[in-house]
Amino acid sequence: MRQTVFLNTNREMPLLGLGVYKLTDHTEAENAILSAINCGYRLIDTASAYKNEESVGNAISKSRLPRRDLFVTTKIWNTAQRLGDIEGSLARSLERLKTDYVDLYLIHWPVPGCYPGTWKEMEKILESGRALSIGVSNFEIRHLEELKKISGIVPAVNQIECHPLRYPKDLIEYCQANNIQVQAYAPLARGAYLDNDIMCILATKYVKTPAQIGLRWAIQKGISVIPKSSNPQRIQSNSEIFDFTIEEEDMKIIDSLNQDFRSASIPDDLKDIPF
């Protein structure tokens, strides 16, 4: 199976990347990124809210890989959306990342009353070349439909929480039908399914770990995954998902584990708002 996908901008994005959420210790974050790059990862996913863009920039510099060989994603936070500071937020992110462009720039959350205007500003950023693709995160079908009404530019990516315990099938099918690449954050559900009996049985069958089974399940659905880890052994293990195939009947068994379980939290500034 291919290890990359083509976005609707005709740019290639790796199916596997490293998430760096909550890696705020600079040394830990840099070491995790360098470990991932050494294992063959070429996608690094960060965000202004993660407070580690500077660490990502330092690690990329230390890796000595040509910038064009890496796919770097960052995101605009809710506060900047409310302030209308889209240009300023990107400028600060680029400075911290030590680059003059990102491969993918995402709206982190669909802040009510803000995200349509933010998207129009993102269009200008795309046109300027400071983001080679633009997309969204945590958007439901209704949010995507709203963007369709105001813009001819379809998000390249919708990054959502997705794993065997949270499989939003309707949303995924909508995205795929509209040429929006789905990317799964928290694809290991913060470890919530690693002791699941069915996942353990399947891990034994395929001589893999439950984590590898969960990641492979997503990959086989064409969903990009960005598991977060700072452990070099786990980073390596999470990358070993391209050398086997889960049988269709087992894929359906994994599908059946869905319980709409959310392992990631909703930001405090959106908890009381029906976003």
PDB file of N, CA and C in Angstrom, residues 137-228:
ATOM      1  N   SER A 137      -9.895  21.192  11.325  1.00  0.00           N
ATOM      2  CA  SER A 137      -9.788  20.158  12.352  1.00  0.00           C
ATOM      3  C   SER A 137     -11.038  20.218  13.225  1.00  0.00           C
ATOM      4  N   ASN A 138     -11.546  19.064  13.590  1.00  0.00           N
ATOM      5  CA  ASN A 138     -12.730  18.964  14.455  1.00  0.00           C
ATOM      6  C   ASN A 138     -13.997  19.507  13.807  1.00  0.00           C
ATOM      7  N   PHE A 139     -14.045  19.538  12.488  1.00  0.00           N
ATOM      8  CA  PHE A 139     -15.234  20.018  11.786  1.00  0.00           C
ATOM      9  C   PHE A 139     -16.208  18.869  11.555  1.00  0.00           C
ATOM     10  N   GLU A 140     -17.468  19.142  11.818  1.00  0.00           N
ATOM     11  CA  GLU A 140     -18.541  18.199  11.509  1.00  0.00           C
ATOM     12  C   GLU A 140     -19.103  18.529  10.117  1.00  0.00           C
ATOM     13  N   ILE A 141     -20.017  17.693   9.632  1.00  0.00           N
ATOM     14  CA  ILE A 141     -20.573  17.898   8.294  1.00  0.00           C
ATOM     15  C   ILE A 141     -21.193  19.291   8.167  1.00  0.00           C
ATOM     16  N   ARG A 142     -21.904  19.739   9.211  1.00  0.00           N
ATOM     17  CA  ARG A 142     -22.575  21.046   9.111  1.00  0.00           C
ATOM     18  C   ARG A 142     -21.560  22.179   8.939  1.00  0.00           C
ATOM     19  N   HIS A 143     -20.405  22.063   9.567  1.00  0.00           N
ATOM     20  CA  HIS A 143     -19.381  23.103   9.422  1.00  0.00           C
ATOM     21  C   HIS A 143     -18.807  23.092   8.005  1.00  0.00           C
ATOM     22  N   LEU A 144     -18.576  21.896   7.488  1.00  0.00           N
ATOM     23  CA  LEU A 144     -18.035  21.764   6.134  1.00  0.00           C
ATOM     24  C   LEU A 144     -19.039  22.279   5.100  1.00  0.00           C
ATOM     25  N   GLU A 145     -20.305  22.021   5.352  1.00  0.00           N
ATOM     26  CA  GLU A 145     -21.344  22.523   4.450  1.00  0.00           C
ATOM     27  C   GLU A 145     -21.377  24.052   4.475  1.00  0.00           C
ATOM     28  N   GLU A 146     -21.152  24.628   5.627  1.00  0.00           N
ATOM     29  CA  GLU A 146     -21.128  26.088   5.741  1.00  0.00           C
ATOM     30  C   GLU A 146     -19.982  26.671   4.920  1.00  0.00           C
ATOM     31  N   LEU A 147     -18.818  26.022   4.962  1.00  0.00           N
ATOM     32  CA  LEU A 147     -17.690  26.499   4.162  1.00  0.00           C
ATOM     33  C   LEU A 147     -18.000  26.393   2.674  1.00  0.00           C
ATOM     34  N   LYS A 148     -18.693  25.335   2.302  1.00  0.00           N
ATOM     35  CA  LYS A 148     -19.045  25.131   0.887  1.00  0.00           C
ATOM     36  C   LYS A 148     -19.906  26.285   0.365  1.00  0.00           C
ATOM     37  N   LYS A 149     -20.726  26.850   1.243  1.00  0.00           N
ATOM     38  CA  LYS A 149     -21.618  27.948   0.835  1.00  0.00           C
ATOM     39  C   LYS A 149     -20.851  29.245   0.540  1.00  0.00           C
ATOM     40  N   ILE A 150     -19.707  29.411   1.221  1.00  0.00           N
ATOM     41  CA  ILE A 150     -19.001  30.699   1.113  1.00  0.00           C
ATOM     42  C   ILE A 150     -17.717  30.625   0.311  1.00  0.00           C
ATOM     43  N   SER A 151     -17.285  29.423  -0.035  1.00  0.00           N
ATOM     44  CA  SER A 151     -15.970  29.286  -0.647  1.00  0.00           C
ATOM     45  C   SER A 151     -15.943  28.212  -1.726  1.00  0.00           C
ATOM     46  N   GLY A 152     -15.153  28.465  -2.754  1.00  0.00           N
ATOM     47  CA  GLY A 152     -14.947  27.450  -3.779  1.00  0.00           C
ATOM     48  C   GLY A 152     -13.749  26.572  -3.488  1.00  0.00           C
ATOM     49  N   ILE A 153     -13.066  26.869  -2.380  1.00  0.00           N
ATOM     50  CA  ILE A 153     -11.888  26.079  -2.004  1.00  0.00           C
ATOM     51  C   ILE A 153     -12.298  25.038  -0.968  1.00  0.00           C
ATOM     52  N   VAL A 154     -12.137  23.789  -1.327  1.00  0.00           N
ATOM     53  CA  VAL A 154     -12.494  22.671  -0.447  1.00  0.00           C
ATOM     54  C   VAL A 154     -11.330  22.402   0.502  1.00  0.00           C
ATOM     55  N   PRO A 155     -11.575  22.243   1.806  1.00  0.00           N
ATOM     56  CA  PRO A 155     -10.470  21.906   2.721  1.00  0.00           C
ATOM     57  C   PRO A 155      -9.722  20.671   2.236  1.00  0.00           C
ATOM     58  N   ALA A 156      -8.399  20.734   2.285  1.00  0.00           N
ATOM     59  CA  ALA A 156      -7.599  19.596   1.845  1.00  0.00           C
ATOM     60  C   ALA A 156      -7.686  18.457   2.848  1.00  0.00           C
ATOM     61  N   VAL A 157      -7.840  18.806   4.127  1.00  0.00           N
ATOM     62  CA  VAL A 157      -7.817  17.824   5.216  1.00  0.00           C
ATOM     63  C   VAL A 157      -8.849  18.207   6.264  1.00  0.00           C
ATOM     64  N   ASN A 158      -9.482  17.206   6.867  1.00  0.00           N
ATOM     65  CA  ASN A 158     -10.247  17.397   8.099  1.00  0.00           C
ATOM     66  C   ASN A 158      -9.630  16.466   9.129  1.00  0.00           C
ATOM     67  N   GLN A 159      -9.012  17.061  10.121  1.00  0.00           N
ATOM     68  CA  GLN A 159      -8.344  16.276  11.165  1.00  0.00           C
ATOM     69  C   GLN A 159      -9.327  16.079  12.323  1.00  0.00           C
ATOM     70  N   ILE A 160      -9.628  14.829  12.621  1.00  0.00           N
ATOM     71  CA  ILE A 160     -10.635  14.518  13.639  1.00  0.00           C
ATOM     72  C   ILE A 160     -10.132  13.414  14.552  1.00  0.00           C
ATOM     73  N   GLU A 161     -10.740  13.300  15.725  1.00  0.00           N
ATOM     74  CA  GLU A 161     -10.424  12.140  16.562  1.00  0.00           C
ATOM     75  C   GLU A 161     -11.074  10.911  15.933  1.00  0.00           C
ATOM     76  N   CYS A 162     -10.268   9.907  15.664  1.00  0.00           N
ATOM     77  CA  CYS A 162     -10.775   8.696  15.022  1.00  0.00           C
ATOM     78  C   CYS A 162      -9.907   7.518  15.427  1.00  0.00           C
ATOM     79  N   HIS A 163     -10.561   6.443  15.843  1.00  0.00           N
ATOM     80  CA  HIS A 163      -9.888   5.210  16.256  1.00  0.00           C
ATOM     81  C   HIS A 163     -10.970   4.149  16.388  1.00  0.00           C
ATOM     82  N   PRO A 164     -10.630   2.901  16.699  1.00  0.00           N
ATOM     83  CA  PRO A 164     -11.659   1.858  16.759  1.00  0.00           C
ATOM     84  C   PRO A 164     -12.811   2.149  17.718  1.00  0.00           C
ATOM     85  N   LEU A 165     -12.575   2.947  18.753  1.00  0.00           N
ATOM     86  CA  LEU A 165     -13.646   3.263  19.699  1.00  0.00           C
ATOM     87  C   LEU A 165     -14.424   4.520  19.304  1.00  0.00           C
ATOM     88  N   ARG A 166     -13.934   5.221  18.287  1.00  0.00           N
ATOM     89  CA  ARG A 166     -14.630   6.422  17.790  1.00  0.00           C
ATOM     90  C   ARG A 166     -14.511   6.440  16.264  1.00  0.00           C
ATOM     91  N   TYR A 167     -15.522   5.935  15.626  1.00  0.00           N
ATOM     92  CA  TYR A 167     -15.509   5.782  14.175  1.00  0.00           C
ATOM     93  C   TYR A 167     -16.703   6.527  13.582  1.00  0.00           C
ATOM     94  N   PRO A 168     -16.548   7.845  13.335  1.00  0.00           N
ATOM     95  CA  PRO A 168     -17.651   8.642  12.803  1.00  0.00           C
ATOM     96  C   PRO A 168     -17.837   8.384  11.307  1.00  0.00           C
ATOM     97  N   LYS A 169     -18.476   7.284  11.004  1.00  0.00           N
ATOM     98  CA  LYS A 169     -18.575   6.778   9.632  1.00  0.00           C
ATOM     99  C   LYS A 169     -19.210   7.788   8.674  1.00  0.00           C
ATOM    100  N   ASP A 170     -20.306   8.423   9.088  1.00  0.00           N
ATOM    101  CA  ASP A 170     -20.990   9.370   8.204  1.00  0.00           C
ATOM    102  C   ASP A 170     -20.080  10.544   7.841  1.00  0.00           C
ATOM    103  N   LEU A 171     -19.367  11.074   8.833  1.00  0.00           N
ATOM    104  CA  LEU A 171     -18.466  12.193   8.598  1.00  0.00           C
ATOM    105  C   LEU A 171     -17.330  11.784   7.663  1.00  0.00           C
ATOM    106  N   ILE A 172     -16.767  10.613   7.917  1.00  0.00           N
ATOM    107  CA  ILE A 172     -15.655  10.130   7.083  1.00  0.00           C
ATOM    108  C   ILE A 172     -16.118   9.931   5.638  1.00  0.00           C
ATOM    109  N   GLU A 173     -17.283   9.325   5.471  1.00  0.00           N
ATOM    110  CA  GLU A 173     -17.800   9.100   4.117  1.00  0.00           C
ATOM    111  C   GLU A 173     -18.113  10.414   3.414  1.00  0.00           C
ATOM    112  N   TYR A 174     -18.611  11.391   4.165  1.00  0.00           N
ATOM    113  CA  TYR A 174     -18.861  12.718   3.589  1.00  0.00           C
ATOM    114  C   TYR A 174     -17.550  13.320   3.095  1.00  0.00           C
ATOM    115  N   CYS A 175     -16.521  13.279   3.936  1.00  0.00           N
ATOM    116  CA  CYS A 175     -15.223  13.851   3.564  1.00  0.00           C
ATOM    117  C   CYS A 175     -14.666  13.160   2.319  1.00  0.00           C
ATOM    118  N   GLN A 176     -14.705  11.843   2.323  1.00  0.00           N
ATOM    119  CA  GLN A 176     -14.149  11.108   1.190  1.00  0.00           C
ATOM    120  C   GLN A 176     -14.924  11.387  -0.090  1.00  0.00           C
ATOM    121  N   ALA A 177     -16.244  11.556   0.025  1.00  0.00           N
ATOM    122  CA  ALA A 177     -17.063  11.859  -1.153  1.00  0.00           C
ATOM    123  C   ALA A 177     -16.799  13.269  -1.682  1.00  0.00           C
ATOM    124  N   ASN A 178     -16.292  14.150  -0.816  1.00  0.00           N
ATOM    125  CA  ASN A 178     -16.029  15.534  -1.199  1.00  0.00           C
ATOM    126  C   ASN A 178     -14.539  15.834  -1.357  1.00  0.00           C
ATOM    127  N   ASN A 179     -13.752  14.776  -1.482  1.00  0.00           N
ATOM    128  CA  ASN A 179     -12.308  14.917  -1.735  1.00  0.00           C
ATOM    129  C   ASN A 179     -11.583  15.660  -0.618  1.00  0.00           C
ATOM    130  N   ILE A 180     -12.019  15.407   0.606  1.00  0.00           N
ATOM    131  CA  ILE A 180     -11.356  15.946   1.795  1.00  0.00           C
ATOM    132  C   ILE A 180     -10.652  14.785   2.482  1.00  0.00           C
ATOM    133  N   GLN A 181      -9.350  14.865   2.635  1.00  0.00           N
ATOM    134  CA  GLN A 181      -8.600  13.790   3.275  1.00  0.00           C
ATOM    135  C   GLN A 181      -8.864  13.783   4.782  1.00  0.00           C
ATOM    136  N   VAL A 182      -9.230  12.643   5.313  1.00  0.00           N
ATOM    137  CA  VAL A 182      -9.427  12.502   6.759  1.00  0.00           C
ATOM    138  C   VAL A 182      -8.094  12.140   7.401  1.00  0.00           C
ATOM    139  N   GLN A 183      -7.788  12.826   8.484  1.00  0.00           N
ATOM    140  CA  GLN A 183      -6.592  12.522   9.263  1.00  0.00           C
ATOM    141  C   GLN A 183      -7.006  12.302  10.712  1.00  0.00           C
ATOM    142  N   ALA A 184      -6.552  11.216  11.298  1.00  0.00           N
ATOM    143  CA  ALA A 184      -6.961  10.851  12.649  1.00  0.00           C
ATOM    144  C   ALA A 184      -5.938  11.308  13.680  1.00  0.00           C
ATOM    145  N   TYR A 185      -6.398  12.195  14.590  1.00  0.00           N
ATOM    146  CA  TYR A 185      -5.557  12.474  15.752  1.00  0.00           C
ATOM    147  C   TYR A 185      -6.024  11.564  16.886  1.00  0.00           C
ATOM    148  N   ALA A 186      -5.164  11.376  17.874  1.00  0.00           N
ATOM    149  CA  ALA A 186      -5.431  10.419  18.962  1.00  0.00           C
ATOM    150  C   ALA A 186      -5.845   9.060  18.394  1.00  0.00           C
ATOM    151  N   PRO A 187      -5.149   8.537  17.379  1.00  0.00           N
ATOM    152  CA  PRO A 187      -5.567   7.268  16.770  1.00  0.00           C
ATOM    153  C   PRO A 187      -5.392   6.066  17.688  1.00  0.00           C
ATOM    154  N   LEU A 188      -4.691   6.268  18.806  1.00  0.00           N
ATOM    155  CA  LEU A 188      -4.553   5.204  19.797  1.00  0.00           C
ATOM    156  C   LEU A 188      -5.500   5.414  20.975  1.00  0.00           C
ATOM    157  N   ALA A 189      -6.366   6.425  20.861  1.00  0.00           N
ATOM    158  CA  ALA A 189      -7.368   6.730  21.899  1.00  0.00           C
ATOM    159  C   ALA A 189      -6.733   6.890  23.272  1.00  0.00           C
ATOM    160  N   ARG A 190      -5.541   7.479  23.277  1.00  0.00           N
ATOM    161  CA  ARG A 190      -4.787   7.664  24.533  1.00  0.00           C
ATOM    162  C   ARG A 190      -4.625   6.323  25.268  1.00  0.00           C
ATOM    163  N   GLY A 191      -4.536   5.235  24.513  1.00  0.00           N
ATOM    164  CA  GLY A 191      -4.318   3.907  25.092  1.00  0.00           C
ATOM    165  C   GLY A 191      -5.579   3.170  25.493  1.00  0.00           C
ATOM    166  N   ALA A 192      -6.740   3.754  25.227  1.00  0.00           N
ATOM    167  CA  ALA A 192      -8.003   3.204  25.747  1.00  0.00           C
ATOM    168  C   ALA A 192      -8.376   1.839  25.172  1.00  0.00           C
ATOM    169  N   TYR A 193      -7.899   1.490  23.979  1.00  0.00           N
ATOM    170  CA  TYR A 193      -8.282   0.184  23.413  1.00  0.00           C
ATOM    171  C   TYR A 193      -7.130  -0.830  23.391  1.00  0.00           C
ATOM    172  N   LEU A 194      -6.009  -0.467  23.968  1.00  0.00           N
ATOM    173  CA  LEU A 194      -4.843  -1.344  23.871  1.00  0.00           C
ATOM    174  C   LEU A 194      -4.993  -2.633  24.679  1.00  0.00           C
ATOM    175  N   ASP A 195      -5.914  -2.631  25.655  1.00  0.00           N
ATOM    176  CA  ASP A 195      -6.192  -3.860  26.428  1.00  0.00           C
ATOM    177  C   ASP A 195      -7.507  -4.508  26.025  1.00  0.00           C
ATOM    178  N   ASN A 196      -8.137  -3.975  24.981  1.00  0.00           N
ATOM    179  CA  ASN A 196      -9.407  -4.534  24.519  1.00  0.00           C
ATOM    180  C   ASN A 196      -9.211  -5.982  24.057  1.00  0.00           C
ATOM    181  N   ASP A 197     -10.104  -6.867  24.487  1.00  0.00           N
ATOM    182  CA  ASP A 197      -9.945  -8.292  24.187  1.00  0.00           C
ATOM    183  C   ASP A 197      -9.868  -8.568  22.688  1.00  0.00           C
ATOM    184  N   ILE A 198     -10.767  -7.946  21.938  1.00  0.00           N
ATOM    185  CA  ILE A 198     -10.784  -8.187  20.490  1.00  0.00           C
ATOM    186  C   ILE A 198      -9.499  -7.684  19.840  1.00  0.00           C
ATOM    187  N   MET A 199      -9.047  -6.522  20.243  1.00  0.00           N
ATOM    188  CA  MET A 199      -7.816  -5.982  19.669  1.00  0.00           C
ATOM    189  C   MET A 199      -6.615  -6.851  20.030  1.00  0.00           C
ATOM    190  N   CYS A 200      -6.620  -7.404  21.219  1.00  0.00           N
ATOM    191  CA  CYS A 200      -5.528  -8.288  21.634  1.00  0.00           C
ATOM    192  C   CYS A 200      -5.549  -9.605  20.851  1.00  0.00           C
ATOM    193  N   ILE A 201      -6.760 -10.132  20.613  1.00  0.00           N
ATOM    194  CA  ILE A 201      -6.883 -11.362  19.825  1.00  0.00           C
ATOM    195  C   ILE A 201      -6.379 -11.128  18.403  1.00  0.00           C
ATOM    196  N   LEU A 202      -6.777 -10.011  17.817  1.00  0.00           N
ATOM    197  CA  LEU A 202      -6.327  -9.695  16.460  1.00  0.00           C
ATOM    198  C   LEU A 202      -4.820  -9.433  16.422  1.00  0.00           C
ATOM    199  N   ALA A 203      -4.291  -8.836  17.464  1.00  0.00           N
ATOM    200  CA  ALA A 203      -2.853  -8.603  17.527  1.00  0.00           C
ATOM    201  C   ALA A 203      -2.096  -9.934  17.512  1.00  0.00           C
ATOM    202  N   THR A 204      -2.627 -10.902  18.253  1.00  0.00           N
ATOM    203  CA  THR A 204      -2.007 -12.231  18.265  1.00  0.00           C
ATOM    204  C   THR A 204      -2.097 -12.871  16.876  1.00  0.00           C
ATOM    205  N   LYS A 205      -3.245 -12.746  16.243  1.00  0.00           N
ATOM    206  CA  LYS A 205      -3.454 -13.344  14.912  1.00  0.00           C
ATOM    207  C   LYS A 205      -2.460 -12.796  13.895  1.00  0.00           C
ATOM    208  N   TYR A 206      -2.240 -11.493  13.913  1.00  0.00           N
ATOM    209  CA  TYR A 206      -1.378 -10.865  12.898  1.00  0.00           C
ATOM    210  C   TYR A 206       0.068 -10.677  13.378  1.00  0.00           C
ATOM    211  N   VAL A 207       0.354 -11.154  14.578  1.00  0.00           N
ATOM    212  CA  VAL A 207       1.687 -11.024  15.189  1.00  0.00           C
ATOM    213  C   VAL A 207       2.095  -9.544  15.201  1.00  0.00           C
ATOM    214  N   LYS A 208       1.198  -8.730  15.711  1.00  0.00           N
ATOM    215  CA  LYS A 208       1.417  -7.295  15.834  1.00  0.00           C
ATOM    216  C   LYS A 208       0.930  -6.861  17.208  1.00  0.00           C
ATOM    217  N   THR A 209       1.068  -5.586  17.537  1.00  0.00           N
ATOM    218  CA  THR A 209       0.549  -5.066  18.800  1.00  0.00           C
ATOM    219  C   THR A 209      -0.856  -4.515  18.568  1.00  0.00           C
ATOM    220  N   PRO A 210      -1.665  -4.385  19.624  1.00  0.00           N
ATOM    221  CA  PRO A 210      -2.984  -3.747  19.458  1.00  0.00           C
ATOM    222  C   PRO A 210      -2.883  -2.344  18.849  1.00  0.00           C
ATOM    223  N   ALA A 211      -1.837  -1.615  19.214  1.00  0.00           N
ATOM    224  CA  ALA A 211      -1.647  -0.275  18.646  1.00  0.00           C
ATOM    225  C   ALA A 211      -1.441  -0.357  17.139  1.00  0.00           C
ATOM    226  N   GLN A 212      -0.622  -1.294  16.705  1.00  0.00           N
ATOM    227  CA  GLN A 212      -0.379  -1.450  15.268  1.00  0.00           C
ATOM    228  C   GLN A 212      -1.647  -1.874  14.534  1.00  0.00           C
ATOM    229  N   ILE A 213      -2.458  -2.701  15.181  1.00  0.00           N
ATOM    230  CA  ILE A 213      -3.730  -3.112  14.570  1.00  0.00           C
ATOM    231  C   ILE A 213      -4.642  -1.893  14.399  1.00  0.00           C
ATOM    232  N   GLY A 214      -4.731  -1.065  15.434  1.00  0.00           N
ATOM    233  CA  GLY A 214      -5.582   0.123  15.365  1.00  0.00           C
ATOM    234  C   GLY A 214      -5.120   1.111  14.309  1.00  0.00           C
ATOM    235  N   LEU A 215      -3.814   1.301  14.208  1.00  0.00           N
ATOM    236  CA  LEU A 215      -3.288   2.232  13.207  1.00  0.00           C
ATOM    237  C   LEU A 215      -3.485   1.682  11.797  1.00  0.00           C
ATOM    238  N   ARG A 216      -3.255   0.374  11.653  1.00  0.00           N
ATOM    239  CA  ARG A 216      -3.411  -0.247  10.333  1.00  0.00           C
ATOM    240  C   ARG A 216      -4.873  -0.203   9.873  1.00  0.00           C
ATOM    241  N   TRP A 217      -5.780  -0.385  10.809  1.00  0.00           N
ATOM    242  CA  TRP A 217      -7.218  -0.304  10.518  1.00  0.00           C
ATOM    243  C   TRP A 217      -7.541   1.039   9.870  1.00  0.00           C
ATOM    244  N   ALA A 218      -7.020   2.108  10.440  1.00  0.00           N
ATOM    245  CA  ALA A 218      -7.275   3.438   9.888  1.00  0.00           C
ATOM    246  C   ALA A 218      -6.617   3.601   8.521  1.00  0.00           C
ATOM    247  N   ILE A 219      -5.363   3.184   8.414  1.00  0.00           N
ATOM    248  CA  ILE A 219      -4.627   3.310   7.157  1.00  0.00           C
ATOM    249  C   ILE A 219      -5.356   2.592   6.021  1.00  0.00           C
ATOM    250  N   GLN A 220      -5.896   1.406   6.321  1.00  0.00           N
ATOM    251  CA  GLN A 220      -6.596   0.651   5.284  1.00  0.00           C
ATOM    252  C   GLN A 220      -7.882   1.341   4.835  1.00  0.00           C
ATOM    253  N   LYS A 221      -8.392   2.225   5.670  1.00  0.00           N
ATOM    254  CA  LYS A 221      -9.570   3.011   5.290  1.00  0.00           C
ATOM    255  C   LYS A 221      -9.167   4.291   4.572  1.00  0.00           C
ATOM    256  N   GLY A 222      -7.882   4.444   4.316  1.00  0.00           N
ATOM    257  CA  GLY A 222      -7.396   5.642   3.640  1.00  0.00           C
ATOM    258  C   GLY A 222      -7.272   6.836   4.556  1.00  0.00           C
ATOM    259  N   ILE A 223      -7.283   6.595   5.865  1.00  0.00           N
ATOM    260  CA  ILE A 223      -7.211   7.666   6.859  1.00  0.00           C
ATOM    261  C   ILE A 223      -5.767   7.831   7.327  1.00  0.00           C
ATOM    262  N   SER A 224      -5.260   9.033   7.244  1.00  0.00           N
ATOM    263  CA  SER A 224      -3.917   9.329   7.738  1.00  0.00           C
ATOM    264  C   SER A 224      -3.925   9.321   9.269  1.00  0.00           C
ATOM    265  N   VAL A 225      -2.822   8.899   9.874  1.00  0.00           N
ATOM    266  CA  VAL A 225      -2.748   8.825  11.342  1.00  0.00           C
ATOM    267  C   VAL A 225      -1.526   9.589  11.848  1.00  0.00           C
ATOM    268  N   ILE A 226      -1.695  10.227  13.009  1.00  0.00           N
ATOM    269  CA  ILE A 226      -0.585  10.978  13.608  1.00  0.00           C
ATOM    270  C   ILE A 226      -0.459  10.611  15.090  1.00  0.00           C
ATOM    271  N   PRO A 227      -0.081   9.356  15.391  1.00  0.00           N
ATOM    272  CA  PRO A 227       0.060   8.962  16.797  1.00  0.00           C
ATOM    273  C   PRO A 227       1.135   9.785  17.496  1.00  0.00           C
ATOM    274  N   LYS A 228       0.846  10.147  18.738  1.00  0.00           N
ATOM    275  CA  LYS A 228       1.793  10.915  19.532  1.00  0.00           C
ATOM    276  C   LYS A 228       2.575   9.978  20.450  1.00  0.00           C
TER     277      LYS A 228
END
